[in-house]
PDB file of C-alpha atoms in Angstrom:
ATOM      1  CA  MET A   1      21.392 -57.496  -6.106  1.00  0.00           C
ATOM      2  CA  LYS A   2      18.359 -57.620  -3.818  1.00  0.00           C
ATOM      3  CA  LYS A   3      19.465 -54.349  -2.229  1.00  0.00           C
ATOM      4  CA  LEU A   4      19.714 -52.717  -5.671  1.00  0.00           C
ATOM      5  CA  LYS A   5      16.238 -53.925  -6.618  1.00  0.00           C
ATOM      6  CA  MET A   6      14.848 -52.563  -3.358  1.00  0.00           C
ATOM      7  CA  LEU A   7      16.400 -49.152  -4.023  1.00  0.00           C
ATOM      8  CA  LEU A   8      14.887 -49.118  -7.500  1.00  0.00           C
ATOM      9  CA  VAL A   9      11.433 -49.953  -6.117  1.00  0.00           C
ATOM     10  CA  VAL A  10      11.677 -47.182  -3.515  1.00  0.00           C
ATOM     11  CA  ALA A  11      12.715 -44.701  -6.213  1.00  0.00           C
ATOM     12  CA  MET A  12       9.806 -45.710  -8.428  1.00  0.00           C
ATOM     13  CA  VAL A  13       7.338 -45.375  -5.568  1.00  0.00           C
ATOM     14  CA  ALA A  14       8.734 -41.949  -4.684  1.00  0.00           C
ATOM     15  CA  VAL A  15       8.131 -40.760  -8.233  1.00  0.00           C
ATOM     16  CA  ALA A  16       4.676 -42.296  -8.465  1.00  0.00           C
ATOM     17  CA  LEU A  17       3.231 -41.058  -5.171  1.00  0.00           C
ATOM     18  CA  PRO A  18       2.428 -37.320  -4.801  1.00  0.00           C
ATOM     19  CA  GLY A  19       3.362 -37.430  -1.145  1.00  0.00           C
ATOM     20  CA  PHE A  20       6.947 -38.289  -2.095  1.00  0.00           C
ATOM     21  CA  ALA A  21       7.188 -35.652  -4.812  1.00  0.00           C
ATOM     22  CA  GLN A  22       9.552 -32.806  -4.169  1.00  0.00           C
ATOM     23  CA  ARG A  23       7.701 -29.683  -3.077  1.00  0.00           C
ATOM     24  CA  LYS A  24       8.104 -26.656  -5.295  1.00  0.00           C
ATOM     25  CA  LYS A  25       9.942 -23.584  -4.062  1.00  0.00           C
ATOM     26  CA  VAL A  26       8.924 -19.941  -4.261  1.00  0.00           C
ATOM     27  CA  ALA A  27      11.037 -16.878  -3.423  1.00  0.00           C
ATOM     28  CA  VAL A  28       9.398 -13.913  -1.708  1.00  0.00           C
ATOM     29  CA  VAL A  29      11.153 -11.027  -3.471  1.00  0.00           C
ATOM     30  CA  THR A  30       9.578  -8.050  -1.724  1.00  0.00           C
ATOM     31  CA  PHE A  31       7.614  -7.329   1.435  1.00  0.00           C
ATOM     32  CA  TYR A  32       6.512  -3.726   1.797  1.00  0.00           C
ATOM     33  CA  ALA A  33       3.854  -1.248   2.867  1.00  0.00           C
ATOM     34  CA  GLU A  34       2.989   1.809   0.813  1.00  0.00           C
ATOM     35  CA  LYS A  35       3.515   4.931   2.904  1.00  0.00           C
ATOM     36  CA  GLN A  36       1.328   7.038   0.632  1.00  0.00           C
ATOM     37  CA  VAL A  37      -2.224   6.687   1.989  1.00  0.00           C
ATOM     38  CA  ASP A  38      -4.895   6.664  -0.733  1.00  0.00           C
ATOM     39  CA  LEU A  39      -7.211   9.642  -0.201  1.00  0.00           C
ATOM     40  CA  ALA A  40      -9.373   9.334  -3.322  1.00  0.00           C
ATOM     41  CA  ASP A  41     -12.486   8.343  -1.371  1.00  0.00           C
ATOM     42  CA  VAL A  42     -12.345  11.518   0.735  1.00  0.00           C
ATOM     43  CA  GLY A  43     -11.759  13.678  -2.327  1.00  0.00           C
ATOM     44  CA  LEU A  44      -8.235  14.880  -1.618  1.00  0.00           C
ATOM     45  CA  ASP A  45      -5.116  15.106  -3.764  1.00  0.00           C
ATOM     46  CA  ALA A  46      -2.893  12.282  -2.520  1.00  0.00           C
ATOM     47  CA  VAL A  47       0.194  13.766  -4.150  1.00  0.00           C
ATOM     48  CA  THR A  48       0.162  16.811  -1.878  1.00  0.00           C
ATOM     49  CA  VAL A  49      -1.724  15.901   1.303  1.00  0.00           C
ATOM     50  CA  ALA A  50      -0.575  12.284   1.589  1.00  0.00           C
ATOM     51  CA  ALA A  51       3.000  13.315   0.805  1.00  0.00           C
ATOM     52  CA  ASP A  52       3.074  15.477   3.929  1.00  0.00           C
ATOM     53  CA  LEU A  53       2.019  12.491   6.013  1.00  0.00           C
ATOM     54  CA  MET A  54       4.434  10.161   4.231  1.00  0.00           C
ATOM     55  CA  ASN A  55       7.356  12.478   4.991  1.00  0.00           C
ATOM     56  CA  ASP A  56       6.432  12.833   8.655  1.00  0.00           C
ATOM     57  CA  PRO A  57       9.048  10.799  10.619  1.00  0.00           C
ATOM     58  CA  THR A  58       6.450   9.992  13.289  1.00  0.00           C
ATOM     59  CA  PHE A  59       4.335   8.175  10.676  1.00  0.00           C
ATOM     60  CA  ASN A  60       6.271   4.945  11.139  1.00  0.00           C
ATOM     61  CA  LEU A  61       4.679   1.890   9.528  1.00  0.00           C
ATOM     62  CA  GLN A  62       7.646  -0.389  10.277  1.00  0.00           C
ATOM     63  CA  PRO A  63       6.198  -1.962  13.492  1.00  0.00           C
ATOM     64  CA  LEU A  64       2.914  -2.697  11.717  1.00  0.00           C
ATOM     65  CA  LEU A  65       4.664  -4.180   8.710  1.00  0.00           C
ATOM     66  CA  LYS A  66       6.925  -6.285  10.928  1.00  0.00           C
ATOM     67  CA  GLU A  67       3.877  -7.685  12.717  1.00  0.00           C
ATOM     68  CA  TYR A  68       2.299  -8.679   9.410  1.00  0.00           C
ATOM     69  CA  HIS A  69       5.610 -10.078   8.133  1.00  0.00           C
ATOM     70  CA  ASP A  70       6.053 -12.308  11.195  1.00  0.00           C
ATOM     71  CA  LYS A  71       2.466 -13.510  10.968  1.00  0.00           C
ATOM     72  CA  PHE A  72       2.928 -14.259   7.280  1.00  0.00           C
ATOM     73  CA  PHE A  73       6.101 -16.332   7.614  1.00  0.00           C
ATOM     74  CA  ASN A  74       5.289 -18.003  10.937  1.00  0.00           C
ATOM     75  CA  GLU A  75       1.683 -18.946  10.134  1.00  0.00           C
ATOM     76  CA  TYR A  76       0.418 -18.245   6.621  1.00  0.00           C
ATOM     77  CA  ALA A  77       3.516 -19.578   4.840  1.00  0.00           C
ATOM     78  CA  LYS A  78       2.934 -23.036   6.316  1.00  0.00           C
ATOM     79  CA  LYS A  79      -0.428 -23.262   4.555  1.00  0.00           C
ATOM     80  CA  PHE A  80       0.914 -22.895   1.009  1.00  0.00           C
ATOM     81  CA  PRO A  81       1.316 -26.103  -1.048  1.00  0.00           C
ATOM     82  CA  PHE A  82       4.933 -25.111  -1.718  1.00  0.00           C
ATOM     83  CA  ASP A  83       7.940 -24.044   0.336  1.00  0.00           C
ATOM     84  CA  LEU A  84       9.208 -20.502   0.615  1.00  0.00           C
ATOM     85  CA  VAL A  85      12.901 -19.964   0.019  1.00  0.00           C
ATOM     86  CA  PRO A  86      14.639 -18.775   3.233  1.00  0.00           C
ATOM     87  CA  GLU A  87      14.558 -14.998   3.389  1.00  0.00           C
ATOM     88  CA  ALA A  88      18.315 -14.797   3.894  1.00  0.00           C
ATOM     89  CA  THR A  89      18.818 -16.603   0.578  1.00  0.00           C
ATOM     90  CA  VAL A  90      16.849 -13.871  -1.173  1.00  0.00           C
ATOM     91  CA  THR A  91      18.135 -10.809   0.666  1.00  0.00           C
ATOM     92  CA  GLY A  92      21.711 -12.119   0.651  1.00  0.00           C
ATOM     93  CA  ASN A  93      21.779 -12.499  -3.122  1.00  0.00           C
ATOM     94  CA  ALA A  94      24.259  -9.980  -4.578  1.00  0.00           C
ATOM     95  CA  ALA A  95      22.380  -9.619  -7.870  1.00  0.00           C
ATOM     96  CA  TYR A  96      19.176  -8.973  -5.946  1.00  0.00           C
ATOM     97  CA  GLN A  97      20.783  -6.249  -3.847  1.00  0.00           C
ATOM     98  CA  SER A  98      22.267  -4.543  -6.903  1.00  0.00           C
ATOM     99  CA  PHE A  99      18.969  -4.609  -8.819  1.00  0.00           C
ATOM    100  CA  MET A 100      17.565  -1.126  -9.527  1.00  0.00           C
ATOM    101  CA  PRO A 101      13.743  -1.167  -9.342  1.00  0.00           C
ATOM    102  CA  GLU A 102      11.462   1.013 -11.410  1.00  0.00           C
ATOM    103  CA  TYR A 103       8.558   2.872  -9.849  1.00  0.00           C
ATOM    104  CA  THR A 104       5.124   4.063 -10.861  1.00  0.00           C
ATOM    105  CA  ALA A 105       4.947   7.793 -11.635  1.00  0.00           C
ATOM    106  CA  GLY A 106       4.816   9.766  -8.395  1.00  0.00           C
ATOM    107  CA  TYR A 107       6.564   7.032  -6.398  1.00  0.00           C
ATOM    108  CA  THR A 108      10.188   6.623  -5.319  1.00  0.00           C
ATOM    109  CA  ALA A 109      11.989   4.181  -3.044  1.00  0.00           C
ATOM    110  CA  SER A 110      11.043   6.409  -0.095  1.00  0.00           C
ATOM    111  CA  SER A 111       7.349   5.819  -0.864  1.00  0.00           C
ATOM    112  CA  PHE A 112       7.645   2.347   0.649  1.00  0.00           C
ATOM    113  CA  GLU A 113       8.331   0.913   4.077  1.00  0.00           C
ATOM    114  CA  VAL A 114      10.171  -2.386   3.605  1.00  0.00           C
ATOM    115  CA  ILE A 115      11.254  -5.232   5.821  1.00  0.00           C
ATOM    116  CA  GLU A 116      15.000  -4.963   6.353  1.00  0.00           C
ATOM    117  CA  GLY A 117      16.999  -6.542   3.540  1.00  0.00           C
ATOM    118  CA  TYR A 118      14.226  -6.436   0.948  1.00  0.00           C
ATOM    119  CA  LYS A 119      14.123  -4.183  -2.093  1.00  0.00           C
ATOM    120  CA  PRO A 120      10.994  -2.030  -2.489  1.00  0.00           C
ATOM    121  CA  LEU A 121       9.798  -3.598  -5.741  1.00  0.00           C
ATOM    122  CA  ASP A 122       6.790  -1.643  -6.933  1.00  0.00           C
ATOM    123  CA  HIS A 123       4.494  -4.374  -8.213  1.00  0.00           C
ATOM    124  CA  ASN A 124       2.300  -1.885 -10.085  1.00  0.00           C
ATOM    125  CA  ASN A 125       5.078  -0.788 -12.430  1.00  0.00           C
ATOM    126  CA  GLY A 126       4.684  -3.097 -15.383  1.00  0.00           C
ATOM    127  CA  LYS A 127       7.032  -5.993 -16.137  1.00  0.00           C
ATOM    128  CA  LYS A 128      10.555  -4.782 -15.386  1.00  0.00           C
ATOM    129  CA  ASN A 129      10.619  -5.609 -11.665  1.00  0.00           C
ATOM    130  CA  GLU A 130       8.931  -8.946 -12.199  1.00  0.00           C
ATOM    131  CA  GLU A 131      11.172  -9.984 -15.110  1.00  0.00           C
ATOM    132  CA  GLY A 132      14.275  -8.895 -13.227  1.00  0.00           C
ATOM    133  CA  MET A 133      13.385 -11.130 -10.294  1.00  0.00           C
ATOM    134  CA  GLU A 134      12.648 -14.078 -12.568  1.00  0.00           C
ATOM    135  CA  LYS A 135      16.131 -13.812 -14.051  1.00  0.00           C
ATOM    136  CA  ILE A 136      17.857 -13.518 -10.682  1.00  0.00           C
ATOM    137  CA  PHE A 137      15.922 -16.370  -9.087  1.00  0.00           C
ATOM    138  CA  ASN A 138      15.741 -18.681 -12.090  1.00  0.00           C
ATOM    139  CA  ASP A 139      16.503 -21.731  -9.946  1.00  0.00           C
ATOM    140  CA  VAL A 140      13.141 -21.690  -8.150  1.00  0.00           C
ATOM    141  CA  ASP A 141       9.624 -22.478  -9.329  1.00  0.00           C
ATOM    142  CA  GLY A 142       8.121 -19.075  -8.713  1.00  0.00           C
ATOM    143  CA  ILE A 143       8.453 -15.611  -7.203  1.00  0.00           C
ATOM    144  CA  MET A 144       6.095 -13.877  -4.790  1.00  0.00           C
ATOM    145  CA  PHE A 145       5.323 -10.210  -4.149  1.00  0.00           C
ATOM    146  CA  VAL A 146       3.691  -9.306  -0.818  1.00  0.00           C
ATOM    147  CA  TYR A 147       2.552  -5.815   0.038  1.00  0.00           C
ATOM    148  CA  VAL A 148       0.105  -3.778   2.111  1.00  0.00           C
ATOM    149  CA  LYS A 149      -1.446  -0.415   1.368  1.00  0.00           C
ATOM    150  CA  PHE A 150      -3.901   1.847   3.149  1.00  0.00           C
ATOM    151  CA  ALA A 151      -6.849   3.968   2.017  1.00  0.00           C
ATOM    152  CA  LEU A 152      -8.857   6.511   4.010  1.00  0.00           C
ATOM    153  CA  ASN A 153     -12.587   6.084   3.423  1.00  0.00           C
ATOM    154  CA  LYS A 154     -15.415   8.490   4.189  1.00  0.00           C
ATOM    155  CA  GLY A 155     -18.037   7.250   6.631  1.00  0.00           C
ATOM    156  CA  PHE A 156     -21.263   8.746   7.931  1.00  0.00           C
ATOM    157  CA  GLY A 157     -21.771  12.478   8.213  1.00  0.00           C
ATOM    158  CA  VAL A 158     -23.672  15.584   7.281  1.00  0.00           C
ATOM    159  CA  GLY A 159     -22.253  18.339   5.131  1.00  0.00           C
ATOM    160  CA  GLY A 160     -18.537  18.732   5.626  1.00  0.00           C
ATOM    161  CA  THR A 161     -18.487  16.840   8.920  1.00  0.00           C
ATOM    162  CA  ALA A 162     -18.144  13.073   8.734  1.00  0.00           C
ATOM    163  CA  THR A 163     -16.347  10.090  10.170  1.00  0.00           C
ATOM    164  CA  THR A 164     -13.502   8.315   8.426  1.00  0.00           C
ATOM    165  CA  LYS A 165     -12.194   4.766   8.526  1.00  0.00           C
ATOM    166  CA  MET A 166      -8.928   3.312   7.341  1.00  0.00           C
ATOM    167  CA  GLN A 167      -8.880   0.349   4.979  1.00  0.00           C
ATOM    168  CA  ALA A 168      -5.914  -2.012   4.946  1.00  0.00           C
ATOM    169  CA  TYR A 169      -5.411  -3.987   1.741  1.00  0.00           C
ATOM    170  CA  THR A 170      -2.945  -6.786   1.073  1.00  0.00           C
ATOM    171  CA  ASN A 171      -1.920  -8.295  -2.210  1.00  0.00           C
ATOM    172  CA  ILE A 172      -0.032 -11.601  -2.485  1.00  0.00           C
ATOM    173  CA  VAL A 173       0.986 -12.361  -6.079  1.00  0.00           C
ATOM    174  CA  VAL A 174       2.835 -15.411  -7.418  1.00  0.00           C
ATOM    175  CA  TYR A 175       4.424 -15.796 -10.859  1.00  0.00           C
ATOM    176  CA  ASN A 176       5.873 -18.990 -12.292  1.00  0.00           C
ATOM    177  CA  LYS A 177       9.116 -19.418 -14.251  1.00  0.00           C
ATOM    178  CA  LYS A 178       7.414 -18.495 -17.514  1.00  0.00           C
ATOM    179  CA  GLY A 179       6.321 -15.147 -16.142  1.00  0.00           C
ATOM    180  CA  ASP A 180       2.672 -16.187 -15.940  1.00  0.00           C
ATOM    181  CA  LYS A 181       0.676 -14.929 -12.980  1.00  0.00           C
ATOM    182  CA  VAL A 182      -0.243 -18.115 -11.107  1.00  0.00           C
ATOM    183  CA  PHE A 183      -2.545 -16.588  -8.539  1.00  0.00           C
ATOM    184  CA  THR A 184      -3.345 -13.406  -6.652  1.00  0.00           C
ATOM    185  CA  ILE A 185      -4.737 -13.106  -3.153  1.00  0.00           C
ATOM    186  CA  ASN A 186      -6.517  -9.798  -2.503  1.00  0.00           C
ATOM    187  CA  GLU A 187      -7.977  -9.103   0.920  1.00  0.00           C
ATOM    188  CA  HIS A 188      -9.007  -5.929   2.713  1.00  0.00           C
ATOM    189  CA  ALA A 189     -10.549  -4.858   6.006  1.00  0.00           C
ATOM    190  CA  ASN A 190     -11.680  -1.621   7.645  1.00  0.00           C
ATOM    191  CA  SER A 191     -10.425  -0.252  10.938  1.00  0.00           C
ATOM    192  CA  LYS A 192     -12.525  -0.254  14.078  1.00  0.00           C
ATOM    193  CA  LYS A 193     -10.910   3.038  15.026  1.00  0.00           C
ATOM    194  CA  THR A 194     -12.386   6.064  13.317  1.00  0.00           C
ATOM    195  CA  GLY A 195     -11.299   9.575  12.458  1.00  0.00           C
ATOM    196  CA  VAL A 196     -13.160  12.733  11.518  1.00  0.00           C
ATOM    197  CA  MET A 197     -13.580  15.145   8.642  1.00  0.00           C
ATOM    198  CA  VAL A 198     -14.170  18.779   9.512  1.00  0.00           C
ATOM    199  CA  GLY A 199     -15.159  21.195   6.785  1.00  0.00           C
ATOM    200  CA  GLY A 200     -14.716  18.398   4.285  1.00  0.00           C
ATOM    201  CA  VAL A 201     -11.082  17.874   5.256  1.00  0.00           C
ATOM    202  CA  PRO A 202     -10.005  14.764   7.222  1.00  0.00           C
ATOM    203  CA  VAL A 203      -7.649  15.065  10.177  1.00  0.00           C
ATOM    204  CA  MET A 204      -4.351  13.827   8.750  1.00  0.00           C
ATOM    205  CA  LYS A 205      -2.016  14.036  11.735  1.00  0.00           C
ATOM    206  CA  ALA A 206       0.239  11.001  12.149  1.00  0.00           C
ATOM    207  CA  GLU A 207      -0.864  10.431  15.759  1.00  0.00           C
ATOM    208  CA  LYS A 208      -4.446  10.025  14.477  1.00  0.00           C
ATOM    209  CA  ILE A 209      -3.803   8.144  11.238  1.00  0.00           C
ATOM    210  CA  LEU A 210      -1.260   5.606  12.517  1.00  0.00           C
ATOM    211  CA  PRO A 211      -3.608   3.981  15.103  1.00  0.00           C
ATOM    212  CA  MET A 212      -6.227   3.689  12.367  1.00  0.00           C
ATOM    213  CA  CYS A 213      -3.700   1.898  10.151  1.00  0.00           C
ATOM    214  CA  GLN A 214      -2.864  -0.457  13.022  1.00  0.00           C
ATOM    215  CA  SER A 215      -6.547  -1.135  13.660  1.00  0.00           C
ATOM    216  CA  ALA A 216      -7.213  -1.844   9.976  1.00  0.00           C
ATOM    217  CA  LEU A 217      -4.238  -4.189   9.694  1.00  0.00           C
ATOM    218  CA  THR A 218      -5.324  -6.047  12.836  1.00  0.00           C
ATOM    219  CA  GLU A 219      -8.767  -6.571  11.321  1.00  0.00           C
ATOM    220  CA  LEU A 220      -7.164  -7.707   8.059  1.00  0.00           C
ATOM    221  CA  MET A 221      -5.006 -10.311   9.795  1.00  0.00           C
ATOM    222  CA  GLU A 222      -7.981 -11.597  11.766  1.00  0.00           C
ATOM    223  CA  ASP A 223      -9.874 -11.962   8.501  1.00  0.00           C
ATOM    224  CA  LEU A 224      -6.948 -13.815   6.925  1.00  0.00           C
ATOM    225  CA  ASP A 225      -6.744 -16.130   9.941  1.00  0.00           C
ATOM    226  CA  LYS A 226     -10.243 -17.338   9.076  1.00  0.00           C
ATOM    227  CA  ARG A 227     -10.042 -17.340   5.285  1.00  0.00           C
ATOM    228  CA  ILE A 228      -6.505 -17.833   4.042  1.00  0.00           C
ATOM    229  CA  GLN A 229      -6.502 -21.640   4.076  1.00  0.00           C
ATOM    230  CA  LYS A 230      -9.600 -21.736   1.875  1.00  0.00           C
ATOM    231  CA  ILE A 231      -8.155 -19.067  -0.423  1.00  0.00           C
ATOM    232  CA  ILE A 232      -4.843 -20.898  -0.729  1.00  0.00           C
ATOM    233  CA  ASP A 233      -6.473 -24.267  -1.346  1.00  0.00           C
ATOM    234  CA  LYS A 234      -8.353 -22.741  -4.262  1.00  0.00           C
ATOM    235  CA  ALA A 235      -5.491 -20.786  -5.777  1.00  0.00           C
ATOM    236  CA  GLY A 236      -2.288 -22.518  -4.739  1.00  0.00           C
ATOM    237  CA  LYS A 237      -2.628 -25.608  -6.935  1.00  0.00           C
ATOM    238  CA  LYS A 238      -1.928 -23.622 -10.102  1.00  0.00           C
ATOM    239  CA  LEU A 239       1.852 -23.269  -9.708  1.00  0.00           C
TER     240      LEU A 239
END
C-alpha cells in the first residue's frame, strides 16, 4: 500500500513539475539548398543565367549543405526546447518517400540540392507540401523546414565594373499540428570572398561562384553560433 502511494506521489510530481514534463517532438521534413542563385540585385534574369550555373555539374553545393546539416543537428538542434525526431524515422517513412511535392513556377526537383534521404519540399509553394507533411507525421508535435539559398549582390564599382558578394540565407520554419506557423528563424550573411562584374555582367563561372557560396555560408554559421540560442529562446516557446 505504501509502495502504491509512493508511486502515485511520484506521478503527481512528474505532472506538476515542468522539468518532468515530456519534451515535445518535431520532425525535420526537408533540408535543402536552392541551386538557383538569386541574381536580382545585379540586374540579371535568373531564369536564364542562373539556370546555366545550376546545370553545371561542377557547381556542387552538396559539401556545403552537408557541413551546415551536420552543424545543425550536432549543435543547433540541442538548443531547441524540444527534441527532433531521428532523421532515419523521417526519411525511412514509406508515405514520406512516396509523397510528390509541388514546386514554385520555374522550379523542379533538380532546382534543389538535398541531404540524402530527404525530399526537396519547396517551402515557398503554398500549403500543399506543408499539409502533406502534417498528415504523414501526425504523431509528432510539429514539423520543421530547413533550407539555404544564395543571392549575388552588387558591391562597389564605377560604371559597368564592380565587385560582387554572395549572400547566404537560411530559413528555419516550424509548424504545429494545427498547421499554424509557430516560429521562423531568418538569418543571412555576406561572403568575405568577392567576385567582379565586367561590363555590367558578373563572372558566373562555377569555380568563382562556389567559393563565394562557401565563404557566405561560413559567415552565416559563425553568426548563428553567436545568436541562435537567443533567437531560439525567444521563438521556441511558442510550440
